[in-house]
Amino acid sequence: MTEAYAVTVPKGYRIGGWEVREPIATGAFGSVYAARRVGEGDEALPRVAALKFLPTGTGTPRQLTHLRELAEREVALLRRLRRPRLIRMYETLTVDDPGRPELDGATVLVLERAERSLAGLLAASPRPPGCGPVLLEQVCEGLAQLHRAGWVHGDLKPANVLLMADGSVRLADFNMAAELEGTHAYTPAFSTPDYTPPELLWSEIGERGRRIRPSADVWAFGVLAHLVLTGAFPLPGATPAVRRDAAVAYARGTDTLRLSPELPDAWREIVRACLARTHADRIRAEALLRRVRTAAGSTGRGPFRSRERAPGPRRPFPSRSRRVAVAAAAAATTAMAALGYGISVWAGDAPPAGGAARAGSAASYGADELRTDRGVPSAYRLLIVETAHDCGREGVTPALIAAMLKVESNFDPDLSDPAKDEYGIARWTPKVLRWWMNEDGTPGETVPEPPFPPAESIPAMGRYLCWIAPRLESGLPGDRRVLLAAAYRTSYRKVNDAGGVPPKYRDYANRVAHYLKEYTPPGEK
């Protein structure tokens, strides 16, 4: 299979602290391989990952310019944004191997390892997946996270939606992504016709590329939702070219939108709102997310308000025993489509032998740091553990975050206490949350409005705790984790001035201490 790959990398090839294993996916200008960490590398890195090879050191000058631009787009977004619904990049490497001219100079992105793509899931079964609403809810969350950060994806489609081993969803392939400059962004003039809004099918292409709005992603979501829920595209035609012409006719008012009768009524209105004829009439991502959550029947019990409806693991795709391998993704791609992790051709859907044992599930994730048998909803485990890992400071542990969430809200993502102006699973006051909601440490441009989903609330709690930790005086009596919790509830200055937990907050601190003991595994401190 590797002979057909855009970038052929032999099994066992090493770059940085990684050893290449089996091929995963390929596209027109790059390929993705499974990898394992070897040697005494950074222990903060995972044991397995995906390496995305972009041949930025070979080819004609024109090809190199194009490839470098695409690579720079993706690297820029992944370095600046870390969101629960976006594929995570751990590091970037450059191949330095003159003895292999076909690889020398290649850019390598070390990415979070996915289990399969949505395209593979759709191709594996002729029937729409029963998990469709839950899956779409998570995709929509990813779009909202991107748009909220001021970026447009530019090429949303099933091949660029990845399904993780723990049941969560990630958006990938950001080499068409662009940062907004006011109301617009500029992207290369390549995209997948079936998911491109009609106004871009005939748009002019300037020196900086094609002007694009967030509404283009909303259109693509509408197409994707119709496909996931019915197995068919919303616009008629046996080929992408025919469907493209149908989209143009619809946008010009010479044809109507005839959605599948299999589409549930609630989703029918959502798809219509996404596929409005003009960009100005399309629903915005935040409003779209609220409607999608309602249609999916969410009760806010998942870690991102969607993964699960109640405590207990849930996977939004079939179990391993029921899956069949597919050789090609279902989504059509243009000849010039750039590679994204999950685009074009997948080697197979199942991970290597032993993958199931390594991957585990949301219920057991991080069991060495957080008890699995003491009432922490499994739906929040992944987010809690990763939030603690993102800080890395002494005392900011998964058990502390879980204990604080228990005391703050009893893990209720919909908590609303207007009398105290506190909302969500971490009891955020909007004016305070503004300062901790962004990954890059900058405050939000405006004061956020509730509800505050766990995907924002829990990481923000981790950032605040991480900021507090070095500001607490050393030598204060008591468990430093409990002192951090007290400082979160009041301020680090008041804890320092009191020489420990202020009397007013001792009951709160005692409750946190109780659950810390409950949630900390034996042998952990």
Short mmCIF file of C-alpha atoms in Angstrom, two decimals:
data_model
loop_
_atom_site.label_atom_id
_atom_site.label_comp_id
_atom_site.label_asym_id
_atom_site.label_seq_id
_atom_site.Cartn_x
_atom_site.Cartn_y
_atom_site.Cartn_z
CA MET A 1 0.00 0.00 0.00
CA THR A 2 2.87 2.38 0.66
CA GLU A 3 3.83 2.45 -3.03
CA ALA A 4 0.71 4.52 -3.75
CA TYR A 5 1.42 6.98 -0.96
CA ALA A 6 2.34 10.54 -1.83
CA VAL A 7 5.21 10.31 0.66
CA THR A 8 6.66 6.83 1.10
CA VAL A 9 8.25 6.29 4.49
CA PRO A 10 9.64 2.84 5.36
CA LYS A 11 8.48 1.10 8.50
CA GLY A 12 11.05 1.56 11.24
CA TYR A 13 12.25 4.95 9.94
CA ARG A 14 13.10 7.27 12.81
CA ILE A 15 12.68 11.02 13.10
CA GLY A 16 13.18 12.85 16.35
CA GLY A 17 11.99 10.57 19.12
CA TRP A 18 9.57 8.69 16.86
CA GLU A 19 9.64 5.44 14.92
CA VAL A 20 7.35 5.07 11.90
CA ARG A 21 4.98 2.11 11.95
CA GLU A 22 2.11 1.29 9.58
CA PRO A 23 0.57 3.73 7.04
CA ILE A 24 -2.71 5.39 7.99
CA ALA A 25 -3.77 7.81 5.25
CA THR A 26 -2.61 9.64 2.16
CA GLY A 27 -3.61 12.53 -0.06
CA ALA A 28 -2.29 14.38 -3.07
CA PHE A 29 0.74 15.94 -1.39
CA GLY A 30 1.41 14.10 1.85
CA SER A 31 0.88 11.00 3.94
CA VAL A 32 0.14 10.02 7.52
CA TYR A 33 1.80 7.15 9.37
CA ALA A 34 1.33 5.62 12.79
CA ALA A 35 4.32 6.11 15.08
CA ARG A 36 5.57 5.13 18.50
CA ARG A 37 7.83 7.07 20.81
CA VAL A 38 11.24 5.49 21.28
CA GLY A 39 14.23 6.13 23.48
CA GLU A 40 14.34 8.48 26.42
CA GLY A 41 12.35 11.28 24.83
CA ASP A 42 9.99 13.76 26.42
CA GLU A 43 7.83 11.75 28.82
CA ALA A 44 5.08 14.34 28.41
CA LEU A 45 4.55 13.07 24.87
CA PRO A 46 2.22 10.11 24.25
CA ARG A 47 3.53 6.65 23.50
CA VAL A 48 1.75 6.55 20.13
CA ALA A 49 0.98 9.31 17.65
CA ALA A 50 0.38 10.01 13.97
CA LEU A 51 3.13 11.54 11.81
CA LYS A 52 1.98 13.66 8.93
CA PHE A 53 4.71 13.96 6.28
CA LEU A 54 4.54 16.95 3.92
CA PRO A 55 7.26 16.88 1.23
CA THR A 56 8.33 20.50 1.64
CA GLY A 57 11.90 19.74 0.54
CA THR A 58 11.25 18.21 -2.88
CA GLY A 59 9.39 19.12 -6.05
CA THR A 60 9.31 22.13 -8.33
CA PRO A 61 9.64 25.67 -6.92
CA ARG A 62 5.95 26.31 -7.56
CA GLN A 63 4.93 23.10 -5.78
CA LEU A 64 7.22 23.88 -2.86
CA THR A 65 5.73 27.34 -2.44
CA HIS A 66 2.23 25.86 -2.39
CA LEU A 67 3.15 23.05 0.01
CA ARG A 68 4.94 25.37 2.40
CA GLU A 69 1.98 27.72 2.48
CA LEU A 70 -0.38 24.86 3.31
CA ALA A 71 1.94 23.49 5.98
CA GLU A 72 2.40 26.95 7.51
CA ARG A 73 -1.38 27.44 7.71
CA GLU A 74 -1.91 24.21 9.58
CA VAL A 75 1.06 24.62 11.88
CA ALA A 76 0.03 28.19 12.73
CA LEU A 77 -3.47 27.14 13.78
CA LEU A 78 -2.39 24.05 15.71
CA ARG A 79 0.29 25.98 17.59
CA ARG A 80 -2.05 28.79 18.56
CA LEU A 81 -5.25 26.88 19.27
CA ARG A 82 -5.76 23.93 21.56
CA ARG A 83 -9.41 23.08 21.83
CA PRO A 84 -11.14 19.84 22.85
CA ARG A 85 -12.63 19.35 19.39
CA LEU A 86 -9.50 20.12 17.33
CA ILE A 87 -6.86 17.50 16.62
CA ARG A 88 -3.89 18.11 18.88
CA MET A 89 -0.35 18.71 17.55
CA TYR A 90 2.49 17.78 19.89
CA GLU A 91 5.49 19.05 17.89
CA THR A 92 6.82 19.73 14.38
CA LEU A 93 9.98 18.22 12.92
CA THR A 94 12.02 18.57 9.73
CA VAL A 95 13.63 15.57 8.06
CA ASP A 96 17.41 16.00 7.69
CA ASP A 97 18.42 13.00 5.58
CA PRO A 98 20.37 13.80 2.36
CA GLY A 99 20.67 10.08 1.75
CA ARG A 100 16.91 9.99 1.11
CA PRO A 101 16.24 12.88 -1.27
CA GLU A 102 12.55 11.98 -1.46
CA LEU A 103 12.25 12.65 2.30
CA ASP A 104 14.96 15.21 2.94
CA GLY A 105 13.47 18.55 4.01
CA ALA A 106 9.98 17.16 4.62
CA THR A 107 7.90 18.85 7.32
CA VAL A 108 6.53 16.36 9.86
CA LEU A 109 3.59 17.15 12.13
CA VAL A 110 3.32 14.94 15.21
CA LEU A 111 -0.41 14.64 15.82
CA GLU A 112 -2.84 12.99 18.18
CA ARG A 113 -3.64 9.47 17.00
CA ALA A 114 -7.19 8.91 15.76
CA GLU A 115 -8.96 5.60 15.33
CA ARG A 116 -10.67 6.32 12.02
CA SER A 117 -12.35 9.05 10.00
CA LEU A 118 -16.04 9.81 9.66
CA ALA A 119 -15.62 9.08 5.96
CA GLY A 120 -14.53 5.56 6.83
CA LEU A 121 -17.48 5.14 9.19
CA LEU A 122 -19.94 6.20 6.49
CA ALA A 123 -18.30 3.98 3.88
CA ALA A 124 -18.35 0.96 6.20
CA SER A 125 -22.14 0.75 6.33
CA PRO A 126 -24.90 1.50 3.83
CA ARG A 127 -27.15 2.70 6.66
CA PRO A 128 -26.73 6.03 8.48
CA PRO A 129 -25.03 5.50 11.87
CA GLY A 130 -27.35 5.53 14.85
CA CYS A 131 -24.82 7.70 16.65
CA GLY A 132 -25.29 10.44 14.04
CA PRO A 133 -26.88 13.13 16.24
CA VAL A 134 -24.25 12.73 18.99
CA LEU A 135 -21.47 12.80 16.45
CA LEU A 136 -22.84 15.88 14.69
CA GLU A 137 -23.17 17.68 18.01
CA GLN A 138 -19.45 17.24 18.59
CA VAL A 139 -18.58 18.35 15.05
CA CYS A 140 -20.65 21.48 15.59
CA GLU A 141 -18.84 22.13 18.86
CA GLY A 142 -15.56 22.04 16.94
CA LEU A 143 -16.81 24.60 14.46
CA ALA A 144 -18.04 26.85 17.25
CA GLN A 145 -14.64 26.61 18.96
CA LEU A 146 -12.87 27.55 15.72
CA HIS A 147 -15.18 30.46 14.91
CA ARG A 148 -15.05 31.74 18.48
CA ALA A 149 -11.26 31.86 18.17
CA GLY A 150 -11.51 33.82 14.91
CA TRP A 151 -10.72 31.06 12.39
CA VAL A 152 -12.53 29.45 9.46
CA HIS A 153 -11.93 25.77 8.69
CA GLY A 154 -12.45 26.08 4.95
CA ASP A 155 -12.75 22.38 4.10
CA LEU A 156 -15.13 20.63 6.48
CA LYS A 157 -16.12 17.17 5.20
CA PRO A 158 -16.28 13.59 6.54
CA ALA A 159 -12.62 12.85 5.75
CA ASN A 160 -11.59 15.74 8.00
CA VAL A 161 -13.65 14.58 10.98
CA LEU A 162 -11.70 12.10 13.09
CA LEU A 163 -13.08 9.62 15.61
CA MET A 164 -10.90 8.94 18.63
CA ALA A 165 -10.53 5.71 20.56
CA ASP A 166 -12.32 7.15 23.61
CA GLY A 167 -15.44 8.04 21.62
CA SER A 168 -14.76 11.73 21.08
CA VAL A 169 -14.56 13.66 17.81
CA ARG A 170 -11.80 15.91 16.47
CA LEU A 171 -11.73 18.26 13.49
CA ALA A 172 -8.58 17.97 11.39
CA ASP A 173 -6.94 19.18 8.14
CA PHE A 174 -6.29 22.85 8.80
CA ASN A 175 -4.16 23.63 5.75
CA MET A 176 -7.16 25.42 4.24
CA ALA A 177 -7.95 27.17 7.52
CA ALA A 178 -7.57 30.93 7.77
CA GLU A 179 -7.75 33.56 10.46
CA LEU A 180 -10.51 36.12 10.07
CA GLU A 181 -9.64 39.70 9.18
CA GLY A 182 -12.87 41.32 10.21
CA THR A 183 -15.68 39.46 8.48
CA HIS A 184 -13.53 37.58 5.94
CA ALA A 185 -10.49 35.36 5.65
CA TYR A 186 -8.43 34.30 2.64
CA THR A 187 -7.80 30.67 1.68
CA PRO A 188 -6.27 28.79 -1.26
CA ALA A 189 -8.62 28.21 -4.15
CA PHE A 190 -9.05 24.51 -3.44
CA SER A 191 -11.91 22.80 -1.66
CA THR A 192 -14.30 19.90 -2.04
CA PRO A 193 -17.23 20.92 -4.32
CA ASP A 194 -19.92 18.98 -2.43
CA TYR A 195 -19.20 21.01 0.73
CA THR A 196 -18.51 24.39 -0.88
CA PRO A 197 -21.26 27.04 -0.63
CA PRO A 198 -22.54 28.23 -3.99
CA GLU A 199 -21.24 31.79 -3.66
CA LEU A 200 -17.70 30.38 -3.60
CA LEU A 201 -18.23 28.20 -6.65
CA TRP A 202 -18.17 31.28 -8.86
CA SER A 203 -16.17 33.66 -6.68
CA GLU A 204 -13.14 35.54 -8.00
CA ILE A 205 -9.71 34.53 -6.77
CA GLY A 206 -7.38 37.37 -5.86
CA GLU A 207 -3.67 37.47 -5.12
CA ARG A 208 -4.26 36.34 -1.53
CA GLY A 209 -6.58 33.54 -2.54
CA ARG A 210 -10.34 33.29 -2.19
CA ARG A 211 -12.33 35.36 0.30
CA ILE A 212 -14.26 33.16 2.70
CA ARG A 213 -16.64 33.73 5.61
CA PRO A 214 -17.54 31.52 8.59
CA SER A 215 -20.85 30.89 6.84
CA ALA A 216 -18.95 28.61 4.43
CA ASP A 217 -18.30 26.20 7.30
CA VAL A 218 -21.97 26.41 8.28
CA TRP A 219 -23.00 25.42 4.74
CA ALA A 220 -20.58 22.48 4.86
CA PHE A 221 -22.02 21.38 8.21
CA GLY A 222 -25.52 21.37 6.72
CA VAL A 223 -24.36 19.12 3.88
CA LEU A 224 -22.50 16.85 6.29
CA ALA A 225 -25.48 16.61 8.66
CA HIS A 226 -27.82 15.62 5.83
CA LEU A 227 -25.33 12.99 4.65
CA VAL A 228 -24.78 11.53 8.12
CA LEU A 229 -28.49 11.34 8.98
CA THR A 230 -29.84 10.14 5.62
CA GLY A 231 -26.93 8.67 3.69
CA ALA A 232 -27.49 11.12 0.82
CA PHE A 233 -26.43 14.60 -0.20
CA PRO A 234 -29.05 17.34 0.14
CA LEU A 235 -28.66 18.49 -3.47
CA PRO A 236 -29.53 16.06 -6.29
CA GLY A 237 -27.06 14.50 -8.68
CA ALA A 238 -25.04 11.35 -9.23
CA THR A 239 -21.68 13.14 -9.40
CA PRO A 240 -20.05 16.10 -7.64
CA ALA A 241 -20.23 18.12 -10.86
CA VAL A 242 -23.99 17.60 -11.18
CA ARG A 243 -24.53 18.42 -7.50
CA ARG A 244 -22.41 21.55 -7.92
CA ASP A 245 -24.66 22.72 -10.74
CA ALA A 246 -27.72 21.96 -8.58
CA ALA A 247 -26.25 24.11 -5.80
CA VAL A 248 -25.74 27.01 -8.19
CA ALA A 249 -29.30 26.68 -9.52
CA TYR A 250 -30.66 26.62 -5.98
CA ALA A 251 -28.67 29.70 -4.97
CA ARG A 252 -29.90 31.62 -8.01
CA GLY A 253 -33.51 30.79 -7.18
CA THR A 254 -34.17 28.60 -10.21
CA ASP A 255 -34.53 25.48 -8.09
CA THR A 256 -35.77 24.66 -4.61
CA LEU A 257 -34.15 22.75 -1.78
CA ARG A 258 -35.71 19.30 -1.57
CA LEU A 259 -34.39 17.53 1.51
CA SER A 260 -34.70 13.79 2.10
CA PRO A 261 -37.96 12.64 3.72
CA GLU A 262 -35.80 10.50 6.04
CA LEU A 263 -34.41 13.63 7.69
CA PRO A 264 -36.01 14.11 11.15
CA ASP A 265 -38.10 17.28 11.47
CA ALA A 266 -35.84 18.98 14.02
CA TRP A 267 -32.80 18.35 11.85
CA ARG A 268 -34.68 19.44 8.73
CA GLU A 269 -34.97 22.95 10.13
CA ILE A 270 -31.30 22.93 11.13
CA VAL A 271 -30.15 21.84 7.68
CA ARG A 272 -32.35 24.49 6.05
CA ALA A 273 -30.84 27.15 8.30
CA CYS A 274 -27.35 26.00 7.27
CA LEU A 275 -28.17 25.82 3.56
CA ALA A 276 -29.81 29.22 3.20
CA ARG A 277 -29.28 30.60 -0.30
CA THR A 278 -27.14 33.55 0.79
CA HIS A 279 -24.37 33.71 3.34
CA ALA A 280 -26.16 36.50 5.21
CA ASP A 281 -29.20 34.30 5.83
CA ARG A 282 -27.28 31.35 7.27
CA ILE A 283 -27.32 30.65 10.97
CA ARG A 284 -24.19 31.48 12.98
CA ALA A 285 -22.17 28.69 14.57
CA GLU A 286 -23.06 29.55 18.19
CA ALA A 287 -26.79 29.65 17.49
CA LEU A 288 -26.42 26.54 15.36
CA LEU A 289 -24.77 24.70 18.24
CA ARG A 290 -27.67 25.48 20.58
CA ARG A 291 -30.16 24.09 18.07
CA VAL A 292 -28.04 21.03 17.36
CA ARG A 293 -27.78 20.24 21.06
CA THR A 294 -31.54 20.43 21.38
CA ALA A 295 -32.10 18.25 18.33
CA ALA A 296 -29.56 15.70 19.56
CA GLY A 297 -31.45 15.47 22.84
CA SER A 298 -28.47 16.55 24.91
CA THR A 299 -28.93 16.94 28.62
CA GLY A 300 -25.44 18.36 28.99
CA ARG A 301 -24.04 15.23 30.64
CA GLY A 302 -21.09 14.79 28.27
CA PRO A 303 -17.66 16.36 28.78
CA PHE A 304 -18.37 18.73 25.96
CA ARG A 305 -22.17 18.74 26.55
CA SER A 306 -22.56 16.00 24.01
CA ARG A 307 -20.41 12.94 24.35
CA GLU A 308 -22.72 11.23 26.79
CA ARG A 309 -26.19 11.72 28.16
CA ALA A 310 -25.50 10.16 31.56
CA PRO A 311 -22.49 8.77 33.39
CA GLY A 312 -21.00 5.74 31.66
CA PRO A 313 -18.83 5.30 28.57
CA ARG A 314 -20.32 5.79 25.19
CA ARG A 315 -18.69 5.58 21.78
CA PRO A 316 -20.20 7.47 18.83
CA PHE A 317 -19.20 4.76 16.40
CA PRO A 318 -19.64 0.97 16.23
CA SER A 319 -17.64 -1.35 18.46
CA ARG A 320 -14.45 -2.85 17.07
CA SER A 321 -16.05 -6.25 16.54
CA ARG A 322 -18.73 -4.77 14.29
CA ARG A 323 -16.47 -2.64 12.12
CA VAL A 324 -15.21 -3.55 8.67
CA ALA A 325 -12.12 -2.09 7.05
CA VAL A 326 -12.58 0.18 4.04
CA ALA A 327 -9.99 1.03 1.46
CA ALA A 328 -11.22 4.46 0.46
CA ALA A 329 -13.04 7.32 2.12
CA ALA A 330 -16.54 8.06 0.96
CA ALA A 331 -16.05 11.79 0.56
CA ALA A 332 -15.08 13.01 -2.91
CA THR A 333 -11.94 15.12 -3.14
CA THR A 334 -10.62 17.36 -5.87
CA ALA A 335 -7.40 16.46 -7.65
CA MET A 336 -5.63 19.33 -5.91
CA ALA A 337 -7.00 18.70 -2.42
CA ALA A 338 -4.25 19.06 0.15
CA LEU A 339 -3.65 16.30 2.68
CA GLY A 340 -5.30 16.50 6.03
CA TYR A 341 -5.03 13.87 8.72
CA GLY A 342 -7.93 11.70 7.68
CA ILE A 343 -8.33 12.87 4.09
CA SER A 344 -8.52 10.81 0.91
CA VAL A 345 -7.33 7.20 1.38
CA TRP A 346 -7.16 5.36 4.70
CA ALA A 347 -5.14 2.17 5.07
CA GLY A 348 -7.88 0.73 7.28
CA ASP A 349 -10.11 1.61 10.13
CA ALA A 350 -8.80 -0.59 12.92
CA PRO A 351 -5.66 0.42 14.81
CA PRO A 352 -2.75 -2.00 15.17
CA ALA A 353 -3.07 -5.18 17.17
CA GLY A 354 -3.43 -4.34 20.82
CA GLY A 355 -4.92 -0.94 20.06
CA ALA A 356 -8.08 -1.67 22.02
CA ALA A 357 -6.15 -2.48 25.14
CA ARG A 358 -4.00 0.63 24.81
CA ALA A 359 -6.81 2.98 24.00
CA GLY A 360 -9.15 2.04 26.79
CA SER A 361 -12.28 4.15 27.13
CA ALA A 362 -13.39 7.42 28.61
CA ALA A 363 -14.43 5.52 31.74
CA SER A 364 -10.91 4.22 32.48
CA TYR A 365 -8.82 7.03 31.02
CA GLY A 366 -6.26 8.31 33.54
CA ALA A 367 -7.10 5.63 36.11
CA ASP A 368 -3.63 5.92 37.63
CA GLU A 369 -4.40 9.56 38.54
CA LEU A 370 -8.15 9.57 39.12
CA ARG A 371 -10.24 6.86 40.78
CA THR A 372 -12.73 5.24 38.43
CA ASP A 373 -14.98 3.91 41.18
CA ARG A 374 -15.79 6.99 43.27
CA GLY A 375 -18.45 8.85 41.34
CA VAL A 376 -16.54 11.04 38.87
CA PRO A 377 -18.75 10.85 35.75
CA SER A 378 -16.79 9.00 33.08
CA ALA A 379 -18.00 11.55 30.58
CA TYR A 380 -15.70 14.21 32.10
CA ARG A 381 -12.64 12.07 32.78
CA LEU A 382 -10.73 12.82 29.58
CA LEU A 383 -11.22 16.57 29.89
CA ILE A 384 -10.29 16.62 33.59
CA VAL A 385 -7.10 14.61 33.11
CA GLU A 386 -5.95 16.54 30.04
CA THR A 387 -6.66 19.86 31.75
CA ALA A 388 -4.38 18.89 34.63
CA HIS A 389 -1.70 17.68 32.24
CA ASP A 390 -1.81 20.97 30.33
CA CYS A 391 -0.77 22.78 33.51
CA GLY A 392 1.89 20.49 34.90
CA ARG A 393 2.39 22.47 38.12
CA GLU A 394 2.66 20.74 41.47
CA GLY A 395 -0.73 20.34 43.10
CA VAL A 396 -2.83 20.87 39.95
CA THR A 397 -3.92 17.26 39.60
CA PRO A 398 -6.89 15.48 38.01
CA ALA A 399 -8.13 14.55 41.49
CA LEU A 400 -8.08 18.20 42.59
CA ILE A 401 -10.00 19.38 39.54
CA ALA A 402 -12.55 16.59 39.96
CA ALA A 403 -12.98 17.36 43.67
CA MET A 404 -13.49 21.05 42.97
CA LEU A 405 -16.06 20.34 40.24
CA LYS A 406 -17.91 18.07 42.67
CA VAL A 407 -18.01 20.77 45.36
CA GLU A 408 -18.70 23.66 42.99
CA SER A 409 -21.59 22.11 41.07
CA ASN A 410 -21.90 18.38 41.73
CA PHE A 411 -20.75 18.00 38.09
CA ASP A 412 -23.79 19.89 36.81
CA PRO A 413 -22.88 21.62 33.52
CA ASP A 414 -26.17 23.53 33.54
CA LEU A 415 -25.82 25.03 37.01
CA SER A 416 -27.29 28.53 37.16
CA ASP A 417 -27.04 30.74 40.25
CA PRO A 418 -28.04 34.25 39.14
CA ALA A 419 -28.02 35.55 42.73
CA LYS A 420 -24.25 34.98 42.83
CA ASP A 421 -23.80 35.46 39.05
CA GLU A 422 -22.21 31.99 38.80
CA TYR A 423 -22.85 29.45 36.07
CA GLY A 424 -21.79 26.09 34.74
CA ILE A 425 -19.87 23.11 36.05
CA ALA A 426 -17.06 25.28 37.52
CA ARG A 427 -19.35 28.07 38.82
CA TRP A 428 -17.77 30.77 36.73
CA THR A 429 -18.69 34.42 37.10
CA PRO A 430 -18.79 35.77 33.51
CA LYS A 431 -16.47 38.72 34.22
CA VAL A 432 -13.89 36.40 35.73
CA LEU A 433 -14.19 33.69 33.08
CA ARG A 434 -13.37 36.27 30.44
CA TRP A 435 -9.77 36.34 31.70
CA TRP A 436 -9.23 32.57 31.54
CA MET A 437 -11.24 31.37 28.56
CA ASN A 438 -8.51 31.57 25.89
CA GLU A 439 -5.75 29.01 25.41
CA ASP A 440 -3.15 31.68 24.61
CA GLY A 441 -3.69 33.45 27.95
CA THR A 442 -5.32 36.55 26.50
CA PRO A 443 -8.70 37.67 27.86
CA GLY A 444 -11.81 37.38 25.74
CA GLU A 445 -12.75 40.47 23.78
CA THR A 446 -16.17 40.55 25.43
CA VAL A 447 -17.67 39.21 28.64
CA PRO A 448 -19.04 35.72 27.81
CA GLU A 449 -22.67 34.93 28.36
CA PRO A 450 -23.89 31.71 30.01
CA PRO A 451 -24.40 28.84 29.54
CA PHE A 452 -20.72 27.91 29.80
CA PRO A 453 -20.11 24.40 28.42
CA PRO A 454 -17.65 22.08 30.21
CA ALA A 455 -15.35 22.27 27.17
CA GLU A 456 -14.68 25.91 28.15
CA SER A 457 -15.28 25.84 31.90
CA ILE A 458 -12.98 22.99 32.89
CA PRO A 459 -9.88 24.07 30.90
CA ALA A 460 -10.41 27.62 32.20
CA MET A 461 -10.41 26.25 35.75
CA GLY A 462 -7.10 24.56 35.00
CA ARG A 463 -5.57 27.76 33.61
CA TYR A 464 -6.64 29.74 36.66
CA LEU A 465 -5.29 27.13 39.07
CA CYS A 466 -2.05 27.04 37.09
CA TRP A 467 -1.75 30.81 37.44
CA ILE A 468 -2.51 30.67 41.18
CA ALA A 469 -0.02 27.88 41.99
CA PRO A 470 3.25 29.89 41.87
CA ARG A 471 1.63 32.81 43.68
CA LEU A 472 0.77 30.87 46.82
CA GLU A 473 3.48 31.29 49.41
CA SER A 474 5.58 28.26 50.17
CA GLY A 475 5.42 26.81 53.66
CA LEU A 476 1.70 27.42 54.21
CA PRO A 477 0.24 24.73 56.51
CA GLY A 478 -2.01 22.05 55.06
CA ASP A 479 -2.46 20.23 51.76
CA ARG A 480 -1.32 22.55 48.98
CA ARG A 481 -4.06 21.23 46.71
CA VAL A 482 -6.69 22.32 49.22
CA LEU A 483 -5.01 25.73 49.46
CA LEU A 484 -5.23 26.03 45.66
CA ALA A 485 -8.95 25.25 45.82
CA ALA A 486 -9.48 27.89 48.53
CA ALA A 487 -7.58 30.44 46.44
CA TYR A 488 -9.78 29.59 43.46
CA ARG A 489 -12.88 30.27 45.54
CA THR A 490 -11.50 33.54 47.04
CA SER A 491 -8.00 34.70 45.95
CA TYR A 492 -4.39 33.72 46.47
CA ARG A 493 -3.79 37.00 48.34
CA LYS A 494 -6.44 36.17 50.95
CA VAL A 495 -4.98 32.70 51.44
CA ASN A 496 -1.47 34.12 51.81
CA ASP A 497 -2.66 36.85 54.20
CA ALA A 498 -4.54 34.30 56.34
CA GLY A 499 -1.55 31.97 56.42
CA GLY A 500 -3.78 29.17 55.12
CA VAL A 501 -7.47 28.68 54.39
CA PRO A 502 -9.44 31.74 55.57
CA PRO A 503 -12.10 30.84 58.18
CA LYS A 504 -14.92 31.79 55.83
CA TYR A 505 -13.82 29.10 53.34
CA ARG A 506 -12.93 26.25 55.70
CA ASP A 507 -16.17 24.37 55.09
CA TYR A 508 -15.57 24.60 51.33
CA ALA A 509 -11.95 23.48 51.79
CA ASN A 510 -12.97 20.56 54.00
CA ARG A 511 -15.39 19.33 51.37
CA VAL A 512 -12.73 19.57 48.67
CA ALA A 513 -10.32 17.68 50.94
CA HIS A 514 -12.92 14.94 51.43
CA TYR A 515 -13.38 14.39 47.70
CA LEU A 516 -9.65 14.69 47.05
CA LYS A 517 -9.21 11.68 49.27
CA GLU A 518 -12.06 9.91 47.49
CA TYR A 519 -10.75 10.58 43.98
CA THR A 520 -7.00 10.09 44.49
CA PRO A 521 -5.83 6.54 43.62
CA PRO A 522 -3.87 4.58 46.23
CA GLY A 523 -0.20 5.50 46.13
CA GLU A 524 -0.85 8.95 44.67
CA LYS A 525 -0.39 12.11 46.73
#
